PDB file of C-alpha atoms in Angstrom:
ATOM      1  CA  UNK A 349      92.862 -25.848 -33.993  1.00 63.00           C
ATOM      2  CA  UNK A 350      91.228 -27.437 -31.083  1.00 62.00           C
ATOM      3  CA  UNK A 351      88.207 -28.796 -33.714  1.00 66.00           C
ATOM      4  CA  UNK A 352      90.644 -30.138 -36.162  1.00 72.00           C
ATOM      5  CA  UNK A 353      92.956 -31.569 -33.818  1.00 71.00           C
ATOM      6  CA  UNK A 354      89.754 -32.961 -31.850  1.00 64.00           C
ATOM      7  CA  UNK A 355      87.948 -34.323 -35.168  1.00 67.00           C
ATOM      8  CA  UNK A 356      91.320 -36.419 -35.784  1.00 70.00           C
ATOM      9  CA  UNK A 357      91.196 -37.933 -32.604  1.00 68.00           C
ATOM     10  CA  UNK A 358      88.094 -38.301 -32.257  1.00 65.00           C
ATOM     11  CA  UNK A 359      87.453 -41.953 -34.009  1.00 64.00           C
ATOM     12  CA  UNK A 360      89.815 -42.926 -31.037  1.00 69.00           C
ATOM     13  CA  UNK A 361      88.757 -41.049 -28.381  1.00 68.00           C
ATOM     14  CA  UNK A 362      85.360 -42.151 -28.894  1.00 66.00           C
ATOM     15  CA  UNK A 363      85.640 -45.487 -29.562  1.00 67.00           C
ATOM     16  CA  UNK A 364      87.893 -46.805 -26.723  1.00 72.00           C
ATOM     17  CA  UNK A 365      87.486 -44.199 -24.182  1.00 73.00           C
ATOM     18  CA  UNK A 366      83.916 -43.206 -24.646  1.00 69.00           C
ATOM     19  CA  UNK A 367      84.517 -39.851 -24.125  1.00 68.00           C
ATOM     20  CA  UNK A 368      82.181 -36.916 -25.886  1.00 65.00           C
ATOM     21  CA  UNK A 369      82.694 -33.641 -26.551  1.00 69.00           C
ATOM     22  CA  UNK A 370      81.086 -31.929 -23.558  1.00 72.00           C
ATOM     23  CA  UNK A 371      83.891 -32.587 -20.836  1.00 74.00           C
ATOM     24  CA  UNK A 372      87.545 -32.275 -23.156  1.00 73.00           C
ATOM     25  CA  UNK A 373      85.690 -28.475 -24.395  1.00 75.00           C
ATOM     26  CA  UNK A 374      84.970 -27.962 -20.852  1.00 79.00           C
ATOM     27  CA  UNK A 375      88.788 -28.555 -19.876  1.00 81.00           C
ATOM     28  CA  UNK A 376      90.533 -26.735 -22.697  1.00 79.00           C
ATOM     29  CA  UNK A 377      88.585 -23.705 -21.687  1.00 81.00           C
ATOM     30  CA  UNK A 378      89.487 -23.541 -18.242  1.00 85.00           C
ATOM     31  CA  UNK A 379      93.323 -24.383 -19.287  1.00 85.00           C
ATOM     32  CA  UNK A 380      92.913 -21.447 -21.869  1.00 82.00           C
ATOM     33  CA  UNK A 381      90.634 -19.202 -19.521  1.00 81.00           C
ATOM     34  CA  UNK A 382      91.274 -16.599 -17.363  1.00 79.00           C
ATOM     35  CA  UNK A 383      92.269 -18.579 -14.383  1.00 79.00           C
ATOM     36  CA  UNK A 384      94.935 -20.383 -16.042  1.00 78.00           C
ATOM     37  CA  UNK A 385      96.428 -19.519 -19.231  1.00 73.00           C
ATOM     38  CA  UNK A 386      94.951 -16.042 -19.885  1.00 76.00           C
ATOM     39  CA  UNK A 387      94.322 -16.692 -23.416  1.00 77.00           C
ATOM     40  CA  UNK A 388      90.446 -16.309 -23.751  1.00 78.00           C
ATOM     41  CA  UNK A 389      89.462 -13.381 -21.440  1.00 78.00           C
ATOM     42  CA  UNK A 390      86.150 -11.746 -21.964  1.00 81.00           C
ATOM     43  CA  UNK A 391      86.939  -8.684 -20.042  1.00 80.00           C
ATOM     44  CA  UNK A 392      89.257  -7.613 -22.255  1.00 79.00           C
ATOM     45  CA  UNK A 393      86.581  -7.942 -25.466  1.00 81.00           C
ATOM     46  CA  UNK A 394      85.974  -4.997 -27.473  1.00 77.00           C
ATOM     47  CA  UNK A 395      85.717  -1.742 -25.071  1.00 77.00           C
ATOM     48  CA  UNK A 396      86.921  -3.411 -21.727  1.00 75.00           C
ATOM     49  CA  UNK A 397      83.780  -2.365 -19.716  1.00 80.00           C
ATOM     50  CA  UNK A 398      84.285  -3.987 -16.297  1.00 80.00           C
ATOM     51  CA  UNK A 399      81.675  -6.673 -15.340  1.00 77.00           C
ATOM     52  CA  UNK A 400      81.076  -7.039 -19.166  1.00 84.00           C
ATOM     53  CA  UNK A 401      81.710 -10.777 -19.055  1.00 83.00           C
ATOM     54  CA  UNK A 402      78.312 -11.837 -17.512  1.00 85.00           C
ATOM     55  CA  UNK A 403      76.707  -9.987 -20.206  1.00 85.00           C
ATOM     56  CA  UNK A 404      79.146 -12.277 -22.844  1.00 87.00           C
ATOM     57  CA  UNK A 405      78.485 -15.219 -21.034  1.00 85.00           C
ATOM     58  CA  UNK A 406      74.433 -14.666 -21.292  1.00 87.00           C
ATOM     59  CA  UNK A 407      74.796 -14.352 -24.862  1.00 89.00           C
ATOM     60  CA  UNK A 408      76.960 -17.396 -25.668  1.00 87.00           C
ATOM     61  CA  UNK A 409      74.684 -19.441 -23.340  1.00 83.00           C
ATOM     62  CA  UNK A 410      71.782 -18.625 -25.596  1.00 86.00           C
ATOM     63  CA  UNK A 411      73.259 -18.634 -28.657  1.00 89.00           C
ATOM     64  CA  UNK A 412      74.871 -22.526 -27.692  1.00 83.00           C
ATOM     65  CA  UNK A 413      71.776 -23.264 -26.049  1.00 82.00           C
ATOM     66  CA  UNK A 414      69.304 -22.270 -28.881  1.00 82.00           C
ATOM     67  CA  UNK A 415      71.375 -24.135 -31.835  1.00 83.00           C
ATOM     68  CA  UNK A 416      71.605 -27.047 -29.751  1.00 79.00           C
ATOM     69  CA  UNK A 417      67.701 -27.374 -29.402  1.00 80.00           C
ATOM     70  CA  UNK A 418      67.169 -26.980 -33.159  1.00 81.00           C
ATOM     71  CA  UNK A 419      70.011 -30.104 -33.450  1.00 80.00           C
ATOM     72  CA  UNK A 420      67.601 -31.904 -31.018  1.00 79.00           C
ATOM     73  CA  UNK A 421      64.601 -31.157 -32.555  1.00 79.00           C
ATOM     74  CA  UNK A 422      65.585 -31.657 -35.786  1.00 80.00           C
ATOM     75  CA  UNK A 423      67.730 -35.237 -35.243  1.00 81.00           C
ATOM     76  CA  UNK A 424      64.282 -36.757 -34.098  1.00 87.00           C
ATOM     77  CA  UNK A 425      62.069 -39.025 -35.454  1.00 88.00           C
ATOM     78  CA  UNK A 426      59.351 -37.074 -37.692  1.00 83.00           C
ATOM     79  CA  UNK A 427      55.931 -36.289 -35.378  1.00 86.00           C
ATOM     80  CA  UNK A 428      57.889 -37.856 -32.350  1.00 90.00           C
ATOM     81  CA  UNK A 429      56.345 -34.974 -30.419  1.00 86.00           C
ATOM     82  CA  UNK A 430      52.401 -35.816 -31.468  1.00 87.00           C
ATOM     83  CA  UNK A 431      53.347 -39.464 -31.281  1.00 91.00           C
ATOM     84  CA  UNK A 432      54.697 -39.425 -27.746  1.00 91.00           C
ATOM     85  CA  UNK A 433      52.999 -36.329 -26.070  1.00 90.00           C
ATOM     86  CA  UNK A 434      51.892 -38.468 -23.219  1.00 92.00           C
ATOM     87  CA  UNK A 435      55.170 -39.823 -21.907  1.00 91.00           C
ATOM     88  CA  UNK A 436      56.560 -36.182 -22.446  1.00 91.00           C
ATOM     89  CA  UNK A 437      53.624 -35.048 -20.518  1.00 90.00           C
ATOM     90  CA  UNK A 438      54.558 -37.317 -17.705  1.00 92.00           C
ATOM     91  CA  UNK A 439      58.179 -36.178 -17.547  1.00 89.00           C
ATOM     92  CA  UNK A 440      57.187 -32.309 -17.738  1.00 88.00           C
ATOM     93  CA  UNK A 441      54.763 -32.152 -15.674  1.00 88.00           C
ATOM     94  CA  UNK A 442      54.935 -34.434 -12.154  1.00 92.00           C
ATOM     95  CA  UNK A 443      58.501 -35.556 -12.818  1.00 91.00           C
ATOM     96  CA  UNK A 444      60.016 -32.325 -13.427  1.00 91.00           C
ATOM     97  CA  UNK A 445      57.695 -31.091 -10.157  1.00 92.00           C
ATOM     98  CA  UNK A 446      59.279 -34.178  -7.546  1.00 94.00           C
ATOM     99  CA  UNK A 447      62.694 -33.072  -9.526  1.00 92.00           C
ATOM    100  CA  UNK A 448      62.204 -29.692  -9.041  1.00 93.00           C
ATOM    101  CA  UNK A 449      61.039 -30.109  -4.887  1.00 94.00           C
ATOM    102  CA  UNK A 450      63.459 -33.186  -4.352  1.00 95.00           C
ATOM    103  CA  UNK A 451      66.671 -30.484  -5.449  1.00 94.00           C
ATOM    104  CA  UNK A 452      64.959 -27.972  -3.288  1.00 94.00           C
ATOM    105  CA  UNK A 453      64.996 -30.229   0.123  1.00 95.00           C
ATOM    106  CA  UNK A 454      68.585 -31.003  -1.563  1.00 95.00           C
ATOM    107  CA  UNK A 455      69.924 -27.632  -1.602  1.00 94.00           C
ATOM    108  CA  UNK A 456      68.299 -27.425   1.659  1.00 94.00           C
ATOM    109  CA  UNK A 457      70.373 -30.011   3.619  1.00 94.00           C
ATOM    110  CA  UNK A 458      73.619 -29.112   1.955  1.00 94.00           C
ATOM    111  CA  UNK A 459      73.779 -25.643   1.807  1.00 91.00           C
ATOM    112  CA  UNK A 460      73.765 -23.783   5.127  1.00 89.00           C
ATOM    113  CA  UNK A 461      71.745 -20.364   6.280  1.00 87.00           C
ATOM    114  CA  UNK A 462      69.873 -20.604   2.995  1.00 90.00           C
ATOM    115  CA  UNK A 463      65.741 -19.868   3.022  1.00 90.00           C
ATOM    116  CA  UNK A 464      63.169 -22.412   1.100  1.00 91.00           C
ATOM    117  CA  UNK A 465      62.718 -19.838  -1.409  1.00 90.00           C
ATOM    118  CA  UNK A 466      65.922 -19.242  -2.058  1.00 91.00           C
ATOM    119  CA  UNK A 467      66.524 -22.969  -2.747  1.00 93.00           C
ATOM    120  CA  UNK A 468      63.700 -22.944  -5.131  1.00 93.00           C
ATOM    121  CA  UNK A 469      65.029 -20.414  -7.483  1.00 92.00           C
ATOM    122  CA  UNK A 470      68.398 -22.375  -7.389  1.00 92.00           C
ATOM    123  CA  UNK A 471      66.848 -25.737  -8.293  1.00 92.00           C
ATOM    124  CA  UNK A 472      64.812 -24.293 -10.911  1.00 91.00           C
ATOM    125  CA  UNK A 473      67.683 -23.174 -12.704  1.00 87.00           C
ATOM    126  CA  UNK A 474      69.502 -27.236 -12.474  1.00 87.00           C
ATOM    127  CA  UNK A 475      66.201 -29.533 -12.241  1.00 87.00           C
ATOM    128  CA  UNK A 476      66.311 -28.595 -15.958  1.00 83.00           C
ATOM    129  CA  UNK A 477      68.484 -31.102 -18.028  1.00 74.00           C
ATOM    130  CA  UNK A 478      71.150 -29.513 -20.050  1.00 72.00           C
ATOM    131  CA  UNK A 479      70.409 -30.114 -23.903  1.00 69.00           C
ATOM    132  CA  UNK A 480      74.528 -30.260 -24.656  1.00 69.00           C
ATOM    133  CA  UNK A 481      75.389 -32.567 -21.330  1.00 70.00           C
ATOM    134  CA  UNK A 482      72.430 -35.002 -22.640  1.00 75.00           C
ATOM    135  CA  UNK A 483      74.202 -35.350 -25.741  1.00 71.00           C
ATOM    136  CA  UNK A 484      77.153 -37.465 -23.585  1.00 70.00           C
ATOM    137  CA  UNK A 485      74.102 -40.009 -22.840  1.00 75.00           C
ATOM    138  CA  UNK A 486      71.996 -39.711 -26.364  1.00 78.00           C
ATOM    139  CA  UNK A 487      74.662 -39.969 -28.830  1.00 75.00           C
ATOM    140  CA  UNK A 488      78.191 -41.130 -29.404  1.00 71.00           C
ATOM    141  CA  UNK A 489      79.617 -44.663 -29.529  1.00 72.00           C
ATOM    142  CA  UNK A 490      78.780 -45.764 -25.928  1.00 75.00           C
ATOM    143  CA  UNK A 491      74.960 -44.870 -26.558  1.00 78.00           C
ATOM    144  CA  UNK A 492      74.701 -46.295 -29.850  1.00 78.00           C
ATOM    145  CA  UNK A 493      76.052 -49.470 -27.617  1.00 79.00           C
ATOM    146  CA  UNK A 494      74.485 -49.422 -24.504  1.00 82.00           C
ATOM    147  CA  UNK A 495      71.275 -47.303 -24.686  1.00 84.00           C
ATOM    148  CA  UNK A 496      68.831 -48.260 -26.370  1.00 88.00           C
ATOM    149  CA  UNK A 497      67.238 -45.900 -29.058  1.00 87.00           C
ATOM    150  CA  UNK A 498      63.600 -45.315 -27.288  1.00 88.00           C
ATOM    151  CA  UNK A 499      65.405 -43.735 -23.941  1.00 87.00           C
ATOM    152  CA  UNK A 500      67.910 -41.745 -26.395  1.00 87.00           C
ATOM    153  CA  UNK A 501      65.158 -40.292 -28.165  1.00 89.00           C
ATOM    154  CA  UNK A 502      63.395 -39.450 -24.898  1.00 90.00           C
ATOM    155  CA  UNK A 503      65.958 -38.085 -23.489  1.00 87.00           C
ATOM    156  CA  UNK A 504      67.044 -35.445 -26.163  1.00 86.00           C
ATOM    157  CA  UNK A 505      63.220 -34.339 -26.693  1.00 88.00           C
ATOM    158  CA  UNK A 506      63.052 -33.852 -22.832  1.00 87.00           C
ATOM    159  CA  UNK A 507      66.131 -32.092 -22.553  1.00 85.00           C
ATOM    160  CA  UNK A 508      65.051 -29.722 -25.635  1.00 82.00           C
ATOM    161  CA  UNK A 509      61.551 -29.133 -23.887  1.00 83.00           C
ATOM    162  CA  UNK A 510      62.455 -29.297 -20.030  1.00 84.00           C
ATOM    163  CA  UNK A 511      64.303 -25.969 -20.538  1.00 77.00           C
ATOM    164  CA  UNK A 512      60.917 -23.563 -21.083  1.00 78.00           C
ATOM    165  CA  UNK A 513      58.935 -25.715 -18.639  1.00 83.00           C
ATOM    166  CA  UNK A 514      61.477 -25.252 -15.905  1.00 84.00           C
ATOM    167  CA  UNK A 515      60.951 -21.358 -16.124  1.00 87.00           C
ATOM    168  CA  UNK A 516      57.590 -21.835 -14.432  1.00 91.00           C
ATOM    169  CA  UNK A 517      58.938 -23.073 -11.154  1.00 92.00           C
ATOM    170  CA  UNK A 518      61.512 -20.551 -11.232  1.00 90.00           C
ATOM    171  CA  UNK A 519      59.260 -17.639 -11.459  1.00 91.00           C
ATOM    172  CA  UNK A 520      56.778 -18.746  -9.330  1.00 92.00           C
ATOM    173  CA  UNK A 521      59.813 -19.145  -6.719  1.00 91.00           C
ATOM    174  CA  UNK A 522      60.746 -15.491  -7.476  1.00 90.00           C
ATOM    175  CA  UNK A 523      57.681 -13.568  -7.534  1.00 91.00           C
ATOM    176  CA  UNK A 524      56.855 -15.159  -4.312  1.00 90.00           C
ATOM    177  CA  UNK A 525      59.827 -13.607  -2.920  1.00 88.00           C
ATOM    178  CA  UNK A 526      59.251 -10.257  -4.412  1.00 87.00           C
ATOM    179  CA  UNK A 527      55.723 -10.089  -2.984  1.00 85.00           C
ATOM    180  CA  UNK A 528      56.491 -11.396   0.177  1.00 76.00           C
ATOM    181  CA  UNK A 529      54.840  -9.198   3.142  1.00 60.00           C
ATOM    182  CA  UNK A 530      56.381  -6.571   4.357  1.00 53.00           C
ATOM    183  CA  UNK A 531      57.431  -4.763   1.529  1.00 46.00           C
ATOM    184  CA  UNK A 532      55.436  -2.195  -0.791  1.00 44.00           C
ATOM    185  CA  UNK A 533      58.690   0.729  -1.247  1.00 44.00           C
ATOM    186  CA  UNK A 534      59.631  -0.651  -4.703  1.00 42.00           C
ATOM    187  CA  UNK A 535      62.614   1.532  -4.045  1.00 42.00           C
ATOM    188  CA  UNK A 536      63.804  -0.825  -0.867  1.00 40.00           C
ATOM    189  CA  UNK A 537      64.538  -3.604  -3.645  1.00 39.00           C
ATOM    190  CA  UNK A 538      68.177  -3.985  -1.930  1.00 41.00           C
ATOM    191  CA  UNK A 539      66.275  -5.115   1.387  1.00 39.00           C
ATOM    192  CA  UNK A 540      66.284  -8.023   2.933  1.00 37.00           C
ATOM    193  CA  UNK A 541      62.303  -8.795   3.845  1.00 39.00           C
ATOM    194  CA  UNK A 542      60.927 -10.160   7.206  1.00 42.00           C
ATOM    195  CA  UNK A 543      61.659 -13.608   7.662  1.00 42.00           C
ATOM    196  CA  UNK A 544      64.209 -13.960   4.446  1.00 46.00           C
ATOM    197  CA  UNK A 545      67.970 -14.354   4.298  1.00 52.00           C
ATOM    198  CA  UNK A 546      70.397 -12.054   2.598  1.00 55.00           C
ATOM    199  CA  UNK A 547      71.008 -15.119   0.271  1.00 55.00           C
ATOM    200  CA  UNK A 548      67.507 -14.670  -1.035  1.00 54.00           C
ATOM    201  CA  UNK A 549      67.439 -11.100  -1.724  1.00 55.00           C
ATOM    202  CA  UNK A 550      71.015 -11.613  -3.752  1.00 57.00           C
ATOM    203  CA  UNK A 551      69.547 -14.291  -5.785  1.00 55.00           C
ATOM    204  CA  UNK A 552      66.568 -12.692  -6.070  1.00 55.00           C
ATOM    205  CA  UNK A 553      67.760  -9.703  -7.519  1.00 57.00           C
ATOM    206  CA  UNK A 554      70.210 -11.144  -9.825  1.00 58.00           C
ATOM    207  CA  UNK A 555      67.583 -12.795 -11.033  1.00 55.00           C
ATOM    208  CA  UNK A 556      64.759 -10.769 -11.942  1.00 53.00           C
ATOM    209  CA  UNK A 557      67.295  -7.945 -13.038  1.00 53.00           C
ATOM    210  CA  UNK A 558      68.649 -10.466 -15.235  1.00 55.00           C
ATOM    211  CA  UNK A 559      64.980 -11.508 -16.359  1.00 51.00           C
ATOM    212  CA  UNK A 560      63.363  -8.455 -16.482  1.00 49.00           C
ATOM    213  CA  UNK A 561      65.972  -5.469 -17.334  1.00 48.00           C
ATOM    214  CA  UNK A 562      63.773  -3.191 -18.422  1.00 44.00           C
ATOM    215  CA  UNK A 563      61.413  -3.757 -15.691  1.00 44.00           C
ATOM    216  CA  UNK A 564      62.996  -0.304 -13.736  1.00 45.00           C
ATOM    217  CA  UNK A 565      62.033   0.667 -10.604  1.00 45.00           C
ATOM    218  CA  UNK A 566      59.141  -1.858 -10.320  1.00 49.00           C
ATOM    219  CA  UNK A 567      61.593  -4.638  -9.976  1.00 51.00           C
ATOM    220  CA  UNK A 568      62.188  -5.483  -6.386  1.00 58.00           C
ATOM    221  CA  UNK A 569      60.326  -6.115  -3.281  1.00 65.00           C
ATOM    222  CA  UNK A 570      56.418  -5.192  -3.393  1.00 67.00           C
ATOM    223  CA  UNK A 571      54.690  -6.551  -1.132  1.00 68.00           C
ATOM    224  CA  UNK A 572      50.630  -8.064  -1.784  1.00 73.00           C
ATOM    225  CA  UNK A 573      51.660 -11.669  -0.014  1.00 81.00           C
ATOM    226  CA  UNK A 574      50.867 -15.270  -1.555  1.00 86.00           C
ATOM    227  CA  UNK A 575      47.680 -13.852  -3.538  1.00 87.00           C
ATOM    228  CA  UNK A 576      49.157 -11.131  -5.575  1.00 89.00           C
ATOM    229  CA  UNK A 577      52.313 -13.436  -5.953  1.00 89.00           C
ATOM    230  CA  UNK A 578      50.311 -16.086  -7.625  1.00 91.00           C
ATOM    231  CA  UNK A 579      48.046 -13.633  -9.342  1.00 91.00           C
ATOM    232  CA  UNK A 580      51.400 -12.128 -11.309  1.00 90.00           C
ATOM    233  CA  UNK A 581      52.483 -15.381 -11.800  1.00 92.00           C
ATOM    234  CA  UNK A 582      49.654 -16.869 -13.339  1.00 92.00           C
ATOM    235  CA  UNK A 583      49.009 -13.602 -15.652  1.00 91.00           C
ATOM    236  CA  UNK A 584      52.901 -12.830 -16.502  1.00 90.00           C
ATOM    237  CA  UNK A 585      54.469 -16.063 -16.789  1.00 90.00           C
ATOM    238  CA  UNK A 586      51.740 -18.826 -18.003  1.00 90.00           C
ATOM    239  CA  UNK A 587      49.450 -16.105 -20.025  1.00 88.00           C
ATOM    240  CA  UNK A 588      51.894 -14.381 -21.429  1.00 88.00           C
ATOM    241  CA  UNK A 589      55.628 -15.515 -21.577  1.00 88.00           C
ATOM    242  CA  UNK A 590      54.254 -19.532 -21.746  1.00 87.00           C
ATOM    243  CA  UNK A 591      51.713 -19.178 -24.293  1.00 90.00           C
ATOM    244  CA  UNK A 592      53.345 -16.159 -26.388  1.00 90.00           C
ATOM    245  CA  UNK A 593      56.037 -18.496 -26.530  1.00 86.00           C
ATOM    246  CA  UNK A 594      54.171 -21.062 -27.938  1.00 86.00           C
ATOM    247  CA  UNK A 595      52.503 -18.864 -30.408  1.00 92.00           C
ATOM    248  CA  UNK A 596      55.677 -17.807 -31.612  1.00 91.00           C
ATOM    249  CA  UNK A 597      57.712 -20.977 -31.967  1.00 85.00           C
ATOM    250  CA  UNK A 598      54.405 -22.544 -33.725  1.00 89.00           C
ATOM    251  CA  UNK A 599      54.905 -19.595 -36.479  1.00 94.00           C
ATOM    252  CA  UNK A 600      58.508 -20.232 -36.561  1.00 89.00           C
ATOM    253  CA  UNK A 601      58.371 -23.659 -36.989  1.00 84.00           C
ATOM    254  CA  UNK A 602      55.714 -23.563 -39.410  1.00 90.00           C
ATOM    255  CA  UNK A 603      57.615 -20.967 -41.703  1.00 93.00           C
ATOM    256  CA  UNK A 604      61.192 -22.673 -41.309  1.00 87.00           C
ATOM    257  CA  UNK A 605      59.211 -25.801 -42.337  1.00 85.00           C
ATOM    258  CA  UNK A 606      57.988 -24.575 -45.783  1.00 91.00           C
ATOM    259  CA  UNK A 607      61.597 -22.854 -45.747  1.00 92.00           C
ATOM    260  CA  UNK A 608      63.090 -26.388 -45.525  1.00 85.00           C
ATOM    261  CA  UNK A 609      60.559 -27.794 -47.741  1.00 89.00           C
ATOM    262  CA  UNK A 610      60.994 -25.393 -50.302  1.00 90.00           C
ATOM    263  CA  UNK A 611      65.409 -25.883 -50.230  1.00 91.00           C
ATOM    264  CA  UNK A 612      64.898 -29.479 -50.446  1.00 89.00           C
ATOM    265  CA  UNK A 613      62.594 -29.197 -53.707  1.00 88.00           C
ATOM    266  CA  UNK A 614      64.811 -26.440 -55.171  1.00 80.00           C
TER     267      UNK A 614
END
């Protein structure tokens, strides 16, 4: 009802208030939510398992999250990628690095009794830009206006690729906490190490139980300091989770190219 009712409007909606449709989804689902109207509760979903929803929530997230980067991907110009690699390598690499450190020292200042670690896994999960939000500044009747077509087109590609470069800087941020001195009992992984707040050990192990589930007892604190930190890091995250990545959307993309080569002729 909402996307009918929306699509009528929309023409409207657009055109004089400039409005996309990030922000009204945003407020009909708090309004129909569990803190207000009760009407779209994900703990009451299928079985009713208590503490069920986060487990919802991660799979919406990458469902939304996953369609919205084929949309950006496919809405751009053909070989924008090999045409502009070097501005995108610009905005991956050292900007998203000064992002990354500048929402660190921001965290920092605003947030208080938190550790430098801690702020660097929480600004590696927002330095990345949102592929749906970016959609409020790349398309709709006030971009077609005001923005000119070269920064919309930048801006979706980086938004689509910002997302996998950001998990660097996340997990180097996290295994540097999990190998931080002091700690080689993989079964103290509720422990708070020398030196680190209770803030970082929650966010720390929400994270890499969230990352790495089937990781068992090895997740946690495990000591080895700075050199085994960056050792893991450099072996898990940029040999294998980077690059098998890449491997695997090259063989995706390559086979849902023929696939869309092939409808088109048929």
């Amino acid at each position: 009802a909402f996307i009918i009712l929306f699509g009528i409007l929309s023409v409207n909606i657009k055109n004089v208030w400039y409005l996309g449709e990030a922000l009204p989804a945003v407020v009909l689902g708090i309004c129909l939510g569990p803190i207000a109207a009760r009407f779209i509760d994900s703990e009451r979903w299928g079985s009713a398992v208590e503490g069920q929803t986060n487990h919802i929530t991660l799979g919406v997230m990458r469902v939304m999250i996953g369609i919205q980067l084929v949309m950006a991907g496919y809405q751009l110009p053909a070989k924008y990628q090999k045409n502009r690699w070097r501005d995108m390598l610009v905005l991956m690499l050292p900007v998203m690095a000064l992002m990354w450190l500048a929402t660190t020292v921001c965290i920092l200042a605003t947030i208080p009794k938190v550790t430098l670690l801690a702020a660097m896994v929480i600004a590696s999960c927002v330095t990345s830009t949102d592929p749906v939000l970016s959609q409020a500044v790349a398309k709709g009747p006030f971009a077609d206006k005001y923005v000119r077509r070269s920064l919309r087109e930048i801006i979706s590609s980086e938004a689509g690729a910002n997302d996998g470069f950001g998990f660097p800087f996340l997990m180097l941020a996290t295994y540097l906490i999990r190998h931080a001195e002091g700690y080689h009992n993989p079964d103290e992984a509720s422990g708070v190490a020398d030196g680190l707040s209770s803030s970082s050990a929650a966010v720390v192990q929400a994270v890499t139980w969230e990352i790495l589930p089937r990781a068992g007892d090895v997740v946690g604190r495990q000591g080895g300091g700075v050199g085994i930190a960056l050792q893991n890091w450099f072996l898990e995250t940029w040999l294998y989770v980077v690059l098998m990545g890449i491997a695997y959307g090259v063989v995706v993309g390559t086979l849902t190219r023929f696939a869309l080569k092939y409808s088109v002729r048929r």
